[in-house]
Amino acid sequence: MRLKTDRLLIRDWRPAEDAEAAIAIYGTSEVTQWIGDQSTDNTIAAVQARLQRYCDRSSITPGLGCWAVTAQSIPIGTLLLVPLPGRDNRPSGRIEIGWH
């Protein structure tokens, strides 16, 4: 995905290139307390693995996934569109919009 505004660019994550900047996001519990297992990623390798999972998720279903939000070419967050499970954990047909 690629979407550009006057201030921001939403694009695919680039694990090798973005990990150093993304550690400022995913290395802090203020962000990760709201994500999955709430673990922080404090090494470049751990952040690269996270970003690769986001890339993999985006390639499974076109139009759904996780993308980098950048300002002046620096990643400042993530935008996500993911299927929202129903009460029985089967697909609900609804989409969650999130950011971190």
PDB file of N, CA and C in Angstrom:
ATOM      1  N   MET A   1       0.856  -1.180   0.000  1.00  0.00           N
ATOM      2  CA  MET A   1       0.000   0.000   0.000  1.00  0.00           C
ATOM      3  C   MET A   1       0.895   1.234   0.000  1.00  0.00           C
ATOM      4  N   ARG A   2       0.407   2.257  -0.621  1.00  0.00           N
ATOM      5  CA  ARG A   2       1.107   3.542  -0.617  1.00  0.00           C
ATOM      6  C   ARG A   2       0.043   4.631  -0.696  1.00  0.00           C
ATOM      7  N   LEU A   3       0.034   5.482   0.327  1.00  0.00           N
ATOM      8  CA  LEU A   3      -0.922   6.584   0.404  1.00  0.00           C
ATOM      9  C   LEU A   3      -0.164   7.793   0.924  1.00  0.00           C
ATOM     10  N   LYS A   4      -0.267   8.910   0.229  1.00  0.00           N
ATOM     11  CA  LYS A   4       0.500  10.092   0.601  1.00  0.00           C
ATOM     12  C   LYS A   4      -0.423  11.273   0.843  1.00  0.00           C
ATOM     13  N   THR A   5      -0.136  11.995   1.921  1.00  0.00           N
ATOM     14  CA  THR A   5      -0.796  13.265   2.199  1.00  0.00           C
ATOM     15  C   THR A   5       0.294  14.339   2.177  1.00  0.00           C
ATOM     16  N   ASP A   6      -0.073  15.573   2.491  1.00  0.00           N
ATOM     17  CA  ASP A   6       0.933  16.635   2.533  1.00  0.00           C
ATOM     18  C   ASP A   6       1.991  16.379   3.606  1.00  0.00           C
ATOM     19  N   ARG A   7       1.616  15.715   4.708  1.00  0.00           N
ATOM     20  CA  ARG A   7       2.544  15.514   5.828  1.00  0.00           C
ATOM     21  C   ARG A   7       3.013  14.084   6.009  1.00  0.00           C
ATOM     22  N   LEU A   8       2.208  13.103   5.616  1.00  0.00           N
ATOM     23  CA  LEU A   8       2.499  11.712   5.934  1.00  0.00           C
ATOM     24  C   LEU A   8       2.523  10.832   4.694  1.00  0.00           C
ATOM     25  N   LEU A   9       3.244   9.724   4.832  1.00  0.00           N
ATOM     26  CA  LEU A   9       3.249   8.685   3.817  1.00  0.00           C
ATOM     27  C   LEU A   9       2.964   7.357   4.518  1.00  0.00           C
ATOM     28  N   ILE A  10       1.986   6.622   4.024  1.00  0.00           N
ATOM     29  CA  ILE A  10       1.702   5.268   4.509  1.00  0.00           C
ATOM     30  C   ILE A  10       2.247   4.326   3.446  1.00  0.00           C
ATOM     31  N   ARG A  11       3.118   3.414   3.890  1.00  0.00           N
ATOM     32  CA  ARG A  11       3.777   2.516   2.946  1.00  0.00           C
ATOM     33  C   ARG A  11       4.064   1.188   3.637  1.00  0.00           C
ATOM     34  N   ASP A  12       4.510   0.232   2.836  1.00  0.00           N
ATOM     35  CA  ASP A  12       4.918  -1.049   3.397  1.00  0.00           C
ATOM     36  C   ASP A  12       6.108  -0.844   4.335  1.00  0.00           C
ATOM     37  N   TRP A  13       6.141  -1.644   5.401  1.00  0.00           N
ATOM     38  CA  TRP A  13       7.314  -1.653   6.267  1.00  0.00           C
ATOM     39  C   TRP A  13       8.496  -2.217   5.497  1.00  0.00           C
ATOM     40  N   ARG A  14       9.681  -1.731   5.801  1.00  0.00           N
ATOM     41  CA  ARG A  14      10.951  -2.232   5.245  1.00  0.00           C
ATOM     42  C   ARG A  14      11.805  -2.655   6.435  1.00  0.00           C
ATOM     43  N   PRO A  15      11.708  -3.922   6.848  1.00  0.00           N
ATOM     44  CA  PRO A  15      12.350  -4.351   8.093  1.00  0.00           C
ATOM     45  C   PRO A  15      13.823  -3.976   8.223  1.00  0.00           C
ATOM     46  N   ALA A  16      14.608  -4.180   7.201  1.00  0.00           N
ATOM     47  CA  ALA A  16      16.037  -3.887   7.302  1.00  0.00           C
ATOM     48  C   ALA A  16      16.305  -2.386   7.435  1.00  0.00           C
ATOM     49  N   GLU A  17      15.530  -1.579   6.726  1.00  0.00           N
ATOM     50  CA  GLU A  17      15.736  -0.130   6.737  1.00  0.00           C
ATOM     51  C   GLU A  17      15.054   0.568   7.904  1.00  0.00           C
ATOM     52  N   ASP A  18      13.901   0.055   8.323  1.00  0.00           N
ATOM     53  CA  ASP A  18      13.072   0.763   9.305  1.00  0.00           C
ATOM     54  C   ASP A  18      13.303   0.360  10.758  1.00  0.00           C
ATOM     55  N   ALA A  19      14.032  -0.713  10.989  1.00  0.00           N
ATOM     56  CA  ALA A  19      14.147  -1.255  12.349  1.00  0.00           C
ATOM     57  C   ALA A  19      14.728  -0.265  13.347  1.00  0.00           C
ATOM     58  N   GLU A  20      15.752   0.473  12.944  1.00  0.00           N
ATOM     59  CA  GLU A  20      16.383   1.399  13.888  1.00  0.00           C
ATOM     60  C   GLU A  20      15.399   2.468  14.368  1.00  0.00           C
ATOM     61  N   ALA A  21      14.601   3.024  13.463  1.00  0.00           N
ATOM     62  CA  ALA A  21      13.602   4.015  13.862  1.00  0.00           C
ATOM     63  C   ALA A  21      12.441   3.363  14.603  1.00  0.00           C
ATOM     64  N   ALA A  22      12.066   2.157  14.175  1.00  0.00           N
ATOM     65  CA  ALA A  22      10.914   1.481  14.775  1.00  0.00           C
ATOM     66  C   ALA A  22      11.184   1.001  16.199  1.00  0.00           C
ATOM     67  N   ILE A  23      12.444   0.865  16.585  1.00  0.00           N
ATOM     68  CA  ILE A  23      12.737   0.453  17.958  1.00  0.00           C
ATOM     69  C   ILE A  23      12.247   1.515  18.949  1.00  0.00           C
ATOM     70  N   ALA A  24      12.187   2.766  18.507  1.00  0.00           N
ATOM     71  CA  ALA A  24      11.649   3.828  19.362  1.00  0.00           C
ATOM     72  C   ALA A  24      10.153   3.653  19.600  1.00  0.00           C
ATOM     73  N   ILE A  25       9.481   2.962  18.684  1.00  0.00           N
ATOM     74  CA  ILE A  25       8.049   2.685  18.825  1.00  0.00           C
ATOM     75  C   ILE A  25       7.834   1.405  19.618  1.00  0.00           C
ATOM     76  N   TYR A  26       8.443   0.317  19.163  1.00  0.00           N
ATOM     77  CA  TYR A  26       8.164  -1.011  19.720  1.00  0.00           C
ATOM     78  C   TYR A  26       9.080  -1.405  20.868  1.00  0.00           C
ATOM     79  N   GLY A  27       9.988  -0.520  21.239  1.00  0.00           N
ATOM     80  CA  GLY A  27      10.843  -0.763  22.392  1.00  0.00           C
ATOM     81  C   GLY A  27      10.323  -0.112  23.654  1.00  0.00           C
ATOM     82  N   THR A  28       9.116   0.429  23.603  1.00  0.00           N
ATOM     83  CA  THR A  28       8.545   1.107  24.761  1.00  0.00           C
ATOM     84  C   THR A  28       7.198   0.495  25.153  1.00  0.00           C
ATOM     85  N   SER A  29       7.029   0.260  26.428  1.00  0.00           N
ATOM     86  CA  SER A  29       5.786  -0.360  26.908  1.00  0.00           C
ATOM     87  C   SER A  29       4.589   0.584  26.773  1.00  0.00           C
ATOM     88  N   GLU A  30       4.826   1.890  26.645  1.00  0.00           N
ATOM     89  CA  GLU A  30       3.713   2.822  26.451  1.00  0.00           C
ATOM     90  C   GLU A  30       2.970   2.518  25.155  1.00  0.00           C
ATOM     91  N   VAL A  31       3.676   1.949  24.178  1.00  0.00           N
ATOM     92  CA  VAL A  31       3.056   1.545  22.919  1.00  0.00           C
ATOM     93  C   VAL A  31       2.633   0.078  22.978  1.00  0.00           C
ATOM     94  N   THR A  32       3.559  -0.785  23.361  1.00  0.00           N
ATOM     95  CA  THR A  32       3.307  -2.221  23.254  1.00  0.00           C
ATOM     96  C   THR A  32       2.299  -2.753  24.263  1.00  0.00           C
ATOM     97  N   GLN A  33       1.967  -1.982  25.297  1.00  0.00           N
ATOM     98  CA  GLN A  33       0.951  -2.449  26.243  1.00  0.00           C
ATOM     99  C   GLN A  33      -0.406  -2.650  25.570  1.00  0.00           C
ATOM    100  N   TRP A  34      -0.588  -2.063  24.402  1.00  0.00           N
ATOM    101  CA  TRP A  34      -1.860  -2.153  23.689  1.00  0.00           C
ATOM    102  C   TRP A  34      -1.820  -3.148  22.535  1.00  0.00           C
ATOM    103  N   ILE A  35      -0.682  -3.840  22.363  1.00  0.00           N
ATOM    104  CA  ILE A  35      -0.496  -4.703  21.202  1.00  0.00           C
ATOM    105  C   ILE A  35      -0.279  -6.149  21.636  1.00  0.00           C
ATOM    106  N   GLY A  36      -1.087  -7.056  21.128  1.00  0.00           N
ATOM    107  CA  GLY A  36      -0.878  -8.498  21.297  1.00  0.00           C
ATOM    108  C   GLY A  36      -0.440  -8.929  22.671  1.00  0.00           C
ATOM    109  N   ASP A  37       0.765  -9.535  22.733  1.00  0.00           N
ATOM    110  CA  ASP A  37       1.250 -10.073  24.014  1.00  0.00           C
ATOM    111  C   ASP A  37       1.930  -9.016  24.876  1.00  0.00           C
ATOM    112  N   GLN A  38       1.942  -7.785  24.446  1.00  0.00           N
ATOM    113  CA  GLN A  38       2.465  -6.635  25.175  1.00  0.00           C
ATOM    114  C   GLN A  38       3.974  -6.649  25.353  1.00  0.00           C
ATOM    115  N   SER A  39       4.683  -7.496  24.604  1.00  0.00           N
ATOM    116  CA  SER A  39       6.135  -7.553  24.745  1.00  0.00           C
ATOM    117  C   SER A  39       6.782  -6.393  24.001  1.00  0.00           C
ATOM    118  N   THR A  40       7.872  -5.887  24.573  1.00  0.00           N
ATOM    119  CA  THR A  40       8.645  -4.845  23.904  1.00  0.00           C
ATOM    120  C   THR A  40       9.787  -5.493  23.122  1.00  0.00           C
ATOM    121  N   ASP A  41      10.182  -4.835  22.056  1.00  0.00           N
ATOM    122  CA  ASP A  41      11.292  -5.309  21.235  1.00  0.00           C
ATOM    123  C   ASP A  41      12.442  -4.329  21.415  1.00  0.00           C
ATOM    124  N   ASN A  42      13.489  -4.770  22.115  1.00  0.00           N
ATOM    125  CA  ASN A  42      14.592  -3.879  22.457  1.00  0.00           C
ATOM    126  C   ASN A  42      15.858  -4.105  21.654  1.00  0.00           C
ATOM    127  N   THR A  43      15.790  -4.957  20.640  1.00  0.00           N
ATOM    128  CA  THR A  43      16.949  -5.166  19.769  1.00  0.00           C
ATOM    129  C   THR A  43      16.521  -4.971  18.321  1.00  0.00           C
ATOM    130  N   ILE A  44      17.480  -4.649  17.489  1.00  0.00           N
ATOM    131  CA  ILE A  44      17.205  -4.475  16.064  1.00  0.00           C
ATOM    132  C   ILE A  44      16.632  -5.768  15.478  1.00  0.00           C
ATOM    133  N   ALA A  45      17.200  -6.908  15.871  1.00  0.00           N
ATOM    134  CA  ALA A  45      16.725  -8.195  15.344  1.00  0.00           C
ATOM    135  C   ALA A  45      15.267  -8.443  15.719  1.00  0.00           C
ATOM    136  N   ALA A  46      14.903  -8.130  16.958  1.00  0.00           N
ATOM    137  CA  ALA A  46      13.514  -8.334  17.398  1.00  0.00           C
ATOM    138  C   ALA A  46      12.560  -7.421  16.636  1.00  0.00           C
ATOM    139  N   VAL A  47      12.955  -6.175  16.435  1.00  0.00           N
ATOM    140  CA  VAL A  47      12.104  -5.239  15.688  1.00  0.00           C
ATOM    141  C   VAL A  47      12.002  -5.672  14.231  1.00  0.00           C
ATOM    142  N   GLN A  48      13.097  -6.106  13.636  1.00  0.00           N
ATOM    143  CA  GLN A  48      13.046  -6.589  12.262  1.00  0.00           C
ATOM    144  C   GLN A  48      12.087  -7.770  12.133  1.00  0.00           C
ATOM    145  N   ALA A  49      12.107  -8.674  13.108  1.00  0.00           N
ATOM    146  CA  ALA A  49      11.190  -9.821  13.082  1.00  0.00           C
ATOM    147  C   ALA A  49       9.746  -9.352  13.172  1.00  0.00           C
ATOM    148  N   ARG A  50       9.470  -8.377  14.033  1.00  0.00           N
ATOM    149  CA  ARG A  50       8.108  -7.830  14.149  1.00  0.00           C
ATOM    150  C   ARG A  50       7.673  -7.217  12.830  1.00  0.00           C
ATOM    151  N   LEU A  51       8.528  -6.391  12.251  1.00  0.00           N
ATOM    152  CA  LEU A  51       8.182  -5.719  10.997  1.00  0.00           C
ATOM    153  C   LEU A  51       8.002  -6.725   9.870  1.00  0.00           C
ATOM    154  N   GLN A  52       8.776  -7.794   9.876  1.00  0.00           N
ATOM    155  CA  GLN A  52       8.595  -8.836   8.860  1.00  0.00           C
ATOM    156  C   GLN A  52       7.242  -9.516   9.022  1.00  0.00           C
ATOM    157  N   ARG A  53       6.818  -9.749  10.280  1.00  0.00           N
ATOM    158  CA  ARG A  53       5.474 -10.322  10.508  1.00  0.00           C
ATOM    159  C   ARG A  53       4.409  -9.383   9.962  1.00  0.00           C
ATOM    160  N   TYR A  54       4.599  -8.076  10.136  1.00  0.00           N
ATOM    161  CA  TYR A  54       3.645  -7.107   9.596  1.00  0.00           C
ATOM    162  C   TYR A  54       3.626  -7.173   8.070  1.00  0.00           C
ATOM    163  N   CYS A  55       4.786  -7.296   7.452  1.00  0.00           N
ATOM    164  CA  CYS A  55       4.852  -7.430   5.986  1.00  0.00           C
ATOM    165  C   CYS A  55       4.152  -8.704   5.535  1.00  0.00           C
ATOM    166  N   ASP A  56       4.411  -9.794   6.241  1.00  0.00           N
ATOM    167  CA  ASP A  56       3.790 -11.069   5.889  1.00  0.00           C
ATOM    168  C   ASP A  56       2.276 -10.982   6.006  1.00  0.00           C
ATOM    169  N   ARG A  57       1.788 -10.336   7.071  1.00  0.00           N
ATOM    170  CA  ARG A  57       0.349 -10.185   7.268  1.00  0.00           C
ATOM    171  C   ARG A  57      -0.268  -9.397   6.117  1.00  0.00           C
ATOM    172  N   SER A  58       0.430  -8.368   5.661  1.00  0.00           N
ATOM    173  CA  SER A  58      -0.089  -7.529   4.572  1.00  0.00           C
ATOM    174  C   SER A  58      -0.146  -8.272   3.250  1.00  0.00           C
ATOM    175  N   SER A  59       0.695  -9.288   3.083  1.00  0.00           N
ATOM    176  CA  SER A  59       0.712 -10.010   1.815  1.00  0.00           C
ATOM    177  C   SER A  59      -0.322 -11.133   1.748  1.00  0.00           C
ATOM    178  N   ILE A  60      -0.922 -11.493   2.877  1.00  0.00           N
ATOM    179  CA  ILE A  60      -1.888 -12.595   2.904  1.00  0.00           C
ATOM    180  C   ILE A  60      -3.207 -12.207   2.240  1.00  0.00           C
ATOM    181  N   THR A  61      -3.759 -11.073   2.635  1.00  0.00           N
ATOM    182  CA  THR A  61      -5.044 -10.620   2.104  1.00  0.00           C
ATOM    183  C   THR A  61      -4.883  -9.202   1.569  1.00  0.00           C
ATOM    184  N   PRO A  62      -4.921  -9.016   0.263  1.00  0.00           N
ATOM    185  CA  PRO A  62      -4.767  -7.667  -0.300  1.00  0.00           C
ATOM    186  C   PRO A  62      -5.760  -6.684   0.324  1.00  0.00           C
ATOM    187  N   GLY A  63      -5.236  -5.517   0.693  1.00  0.00           N
ATOM    188  CA  GLY A  63      -6.074  -4.484   1.287  1.00  0.00           C
ATOM    189  C   GLY A  63      -6.132  -4.542   2.798  1.00  0.00           C
ATOM    190  N   LEU A  64      -5.681  -5.651   3.393  1.00  0.00           N
ATOM    191  CA  LEU A  64      -5.644  -5.764   4.847  1.00  0.00           C
ATOM    192  C   LEU A  64      -4.201  -5.950   5.285  1.00  0.00           C
ATOM    193  N   GLY A  65      -3.868  -5.504   6.484  1.00  0.00           N
ATOM    194  CA  GLY A  65      -2.518  -5.693   6.988  1.00  0.00           C
ATOM    195  C   GLY A  65      -2.052  -4.543   7.845  1.00  0.00           C
ATOM    196  N   CYS A  66      -0.727  -4.392   7.926  1.00  0.00           N
ATOM    197  CA  CYS A  66      -0.078  -3.366   8.750  1.00  0.00           C
ATOM    198  C   CYS A  66       0.936  -2.629   7.886  1.00  0.00           C
ATOM    199  N   TRP A  67       0.928  -1.298   7.981  1.00  0.00           N
ATOM    200  CA  TRP A  67       1.817  -0.479   7.166  1.00  0.00           C
ATOM    201  C   TRP A  67       2.493   0.576   8.014  1.00  0.00           C
ATOM    202  N   ALA A  68       3.648   1.022   7.556  1.00  0.00           N
ATOM    203  CA  ALA A  68       4.383   2.094   8.224  1.00  0.00           C
ATOM    204  C   ALA A  68       3.727   3.435   7.931  1.00  0.00           C
ATOM    205  N   VAL A  69       3.659   4.271   8.961  1.00  0.00           N
ATOM    206  CA  VAL A  69       3.269   5.665   8.793  1.00  0.00           C
ATOM    207  C   VAL A  69       4.561   6.459   8.968  1.00  0.00           C
ATOM    208  N   THR A  70       4.930   7.245   7.958  1.00  0.00           N
ATOM    209  CA  THR A  70       6.180   7.986   8.021  1.00  0.00           C
ATOM    210  C   THR A  70       5.930   9.485   7.903  1.00  0.00           C
ATOM    211  N   ALA A  71       6.801  10.232   8.539  1.00  0.00           N
ATOM    212  CA  ALA A  71       6.829  11.689   8.417  1.00  0.00           C
ATOM    213  C   ALA A  71       8.261  12.052   8.040  1.00  0.00           C
ATOM    214  N   GLN A  72       8.430  12.738   6.940  1.00  0.00           N
ATOM    215  CA  GLN A  72       9.751  13.102   6.445  1.00  0.00           C
ATOM    216  C   GLN A  72      10.648  11.865   6.338  1.00  0.00           C
ATOM    217  N   SER A  73      10.088  10.787   5.828  1.00  0.00           N
ATOM    218  CA  SER A  73      10.770   9.506   5.584  1.00  0.00           C
ATOM    219  C   SER A  73      11.121   8.717   6.840  1.00  0.00           C
ATOM    220  N   ILE A  74      10.701   9.170   8.018  1.00  0.00           N
ATOM    221  CA  ILE A  74      11.008   8.475   9.273  1.00  0.00           C
ATOM    222  C   ILE A  74       9.739   7.786   9.774  1.00  0.00           C
ATOM    223  N   PRO A  75       9.804   6.467  10.030  1.00  0.00           N
ATOM    224  CA  PRO A  75       8.636   5.778  10.580  1.00  0.00           C
ATOM    225  C   PRO A  75       8.250   6.345  11.948  1.00  0.00           C
ATOM    226  N   ILE A  76       6.977   6.699  12.092  1.00  0.00           N
ATOM    227  CA  ILE A  76       6.487   7.237  13.362  1.00  0.00           C
ATOM    228  C   ILE A  76       5.342   6.403  13.930  1.00  0.00           C
ATOM    229  N   GLY A  77       4.921   5.364  13.214  1.00  0.00           N
ATOM    230  CA  GLY A  77       3.832   4.532  13.707  1.00  0.00           C
ATOM    231  C   GLY A  77       3.384   3.513  12.678  1.00  0.00           C
ATOM    232  N   THR A  78       2.313   2.833  13.027  1.00  0.00           N
ATOM    233  CA  THR A  78       1.734   1.784  12.192  1.00  0.00           C
ATOM    234  C   THR A  78       0.252   2.043  12.007  1.00  0.00           C
ATOM    235  N   LEU A  79      -0.231   1.790  10.819  1.00  0.00           N
ATOM    236  CA  LEU A  79      -1.662   1.773  10.511  1.00  0.00           C
ATOM    237  C   LEU A  79      -2.024   0.331  10.221  1.00  0.00           C
ATOM    238  N   LEU A  80      -3.151  -0.127  10.743  1.00  0.00           N
ATOM    239  CA  LEU A  80      -3.541  -1.507  10.463  1.00  0.00           C
ATOM    240  C   LEU A  80      -5.008  -1.620  10.118  1.00  0.00           C
ATOM    241  N   LEU A  81      -5.284  -2.546   9.222  1.00  0.00           N
ATOM    242  CA  LEU A  81      -6.628  -2.976   8.855  1.00  0.00           C
ATOM    243  C   LEU A  81      -6.600  -4.495   8.947  1.00  0.00           C
ATOM    244  N   VAL A  82      -7.273  -5.053   9.944  1.00  0.00           N
ATOM    245  CA  VAL A  82      -7.232  -6.507  10.154  1.00  0.00           C
ATOM    246  C   VAL A  82      -8.644  -7.045  10.375  1.00  0.00           C
ATOM    247  N   PRO A  83      -8.873  -8.305   9.990  1.00  0.00           N
ATOM    248  CA  PRO A  83     -10.186  -8.904  10.227  1.00  0.00           C
ATOM    249  C   PRO A  83     -10.470  -8.971  11.726  1.00  0.00           C
ATOM    250  N   LEU A  84     -11.680  -8.630  12.096  1.00  0.00           N
ATOM    251  CA  LEU A  84     -12.110  -8.673  13.490  1.00  0.00           C
ATOM    252  C   LEU A  84     -12.839  -9.988  13.719  1.00  0.00           C
ATOM    253  N   PRO A  85     -12.334 -10.836  14.623  1.00  0.00           N
ATOM    254  CA  PRO A  85     -13.001 -12.122  14.842  1.00  0.00           C
ATOM    255  C   PRO A  85     -14.346 -11.938  15.549  1.00  0.00           C
ATOM    256  N   GLY A  86     -15.240 -12.891  15.301  1.00  0.00           N
ATOM    257  CA  GLY A  86     -16.520 -12.896  15.993  1.00  0.00           C
ATOM    258  C   GLY A  86     -16.383 -13.530  17.372  1.00  0.00           C
ATOM    259  N   ARG A  87     -17.466 -13.634  18.069  1.00  0.00           N
ATOM    260  CA  ARG A  87     -17.445 -14.212  19.423  1.00  0.00           C
ATOM    261  C   ARG A  87     -16.937 -15.644  19.443  1.00  0.00           C
ATOM    262  N   ASP A  88     -17.198 -16.381  18.391  1.00  0.00           N
ATOM    263  CA  ASP A  88     -16.763 -17.780  18.313  1.00  0.00           C
ATOM    264  C   ASP A  88     -15.382 -17.906  17.671  1.00  0.00           C
ATOM    265  N   ASN A  89     -14.679 -16.766  17.518  1.00  0.00           N
ATOM    266  CA  ASN A  89     -13.339 -16.689  16.948  1.00  0.00           C
ATOM    267  C   ASN A  89     -13.302 -17.024  15.452  1.00  0.00           C
ATOM    268  N   ARG A  90     -14.458 -17.068  14.819  1.00  0.00           N
ATOM    269  CA  ARG A  90     -14.522 -17.227  13.369  1.00  0.00           C
ATOM    270  C   ARG A  90     -14.655 -15.836  12.750  1.00  0.00           C
ATOM    271  N   PRO A  91     -14.377 -15.711  11.450  1.00  0.00           N
ATOM    272  CA  PRO A  91     -14.467 -14.395  10.817  1.00  0.00           C
ATOM    273  C   PRO A  91     -15.841 -13.749  11.014  1.00  0.00           C
ATOM    274  N   SER A  92     -15.821 -12.483  11.377  1.00  0.00           N
ATOM    275  CA  SER A  92     -17.069 -11.765  11.597  1.00  0.00           C
ATOM    276  C   SER A  92     -17.504 -10.985  10.366  1.00  0.00           C
ATOM    277  N   GLY A  93     -16.573 -10.813   9.412  1.00  0.00           N
ATOM    278  CA  GLY A  93     -16.869  -9.985   8.249  1.00  0.00           C
ATOM    279  C   GLY A  93     -16.635  -8.505   8.524  1.00  0.00           C
ATOM    280  N   ARG A  94     -16.168  -8.183   9.726  1.00  0.00           N
ATOM    281  CA  ARG A  94     -15.886  -6.783  10.099  1.00  0.00           C
ATOM    282  C   ARG A  94     -14.381  -6.567  10.129  1.00  0.00           C
ATOM    283  N   ILE A  95     -13.984  -5.316   9.942  1.00  0.00           N
ATOM    284  CA  ILE A  95     -12.569  -4.958   9.888  1.00  0.00           C
ATOM    285  C   ILE A  95     -12.245  -3.999  11.033  1.00  0.00           C
ATOM    286  N   GLU A  96     -11.138  -4.270  11.716  1.00  0.00           N
ATOM    287  CA  GLU A  96     -10.632  -3.357  12.761  1.00  0.00           C
ATOM    288  C   GLU A  96      -9.663  -2.382  12.121  1.00  0.00           C
ATOM    289  N   ILE A  97      -9.819  -1.112  12.455  1.00  0.00           N
ATOM    290  CA  ILE A  97      -8.882  -0.075  12.039  1.00  0.00           C
ATOM    291  C   ILE A  97      -8.092   0.303  13.276  1.00  0.00           C
ATOM    292  N   GLY A  98      -6.781   0.244  13.197  1.00  0.00           N
ATOM    293  CA  GLY A  98      -5.974   0.567  14.364  1.00  0.00           C
ATOM    294  C   GLY A  98      -4.707   1.310  13.987  1.00  0.00           C
ATOM    295  N   TRP A  99      -4.056   1.812  14.994  1.00  0.00           N
ATOM    296  CA  TRP A  99      -2.794   2.522  14.810  1.00  0.00           C
ATOM    297  C   TRP A  99      -2.010   2.449  16.101  1.00  0.00           C
ATOM    298  N   HIS A 100      -0.728   2.480  15.945  1.00  0.00           N
ATOM    299  CA  HIS A 100       0.193   2.553  17.090  1.00  0.00           C
ATOM    300  C   HIS A 100       1.520   3.083  16.603  1.00  0.00           C
TER     301      HIS A 100
END
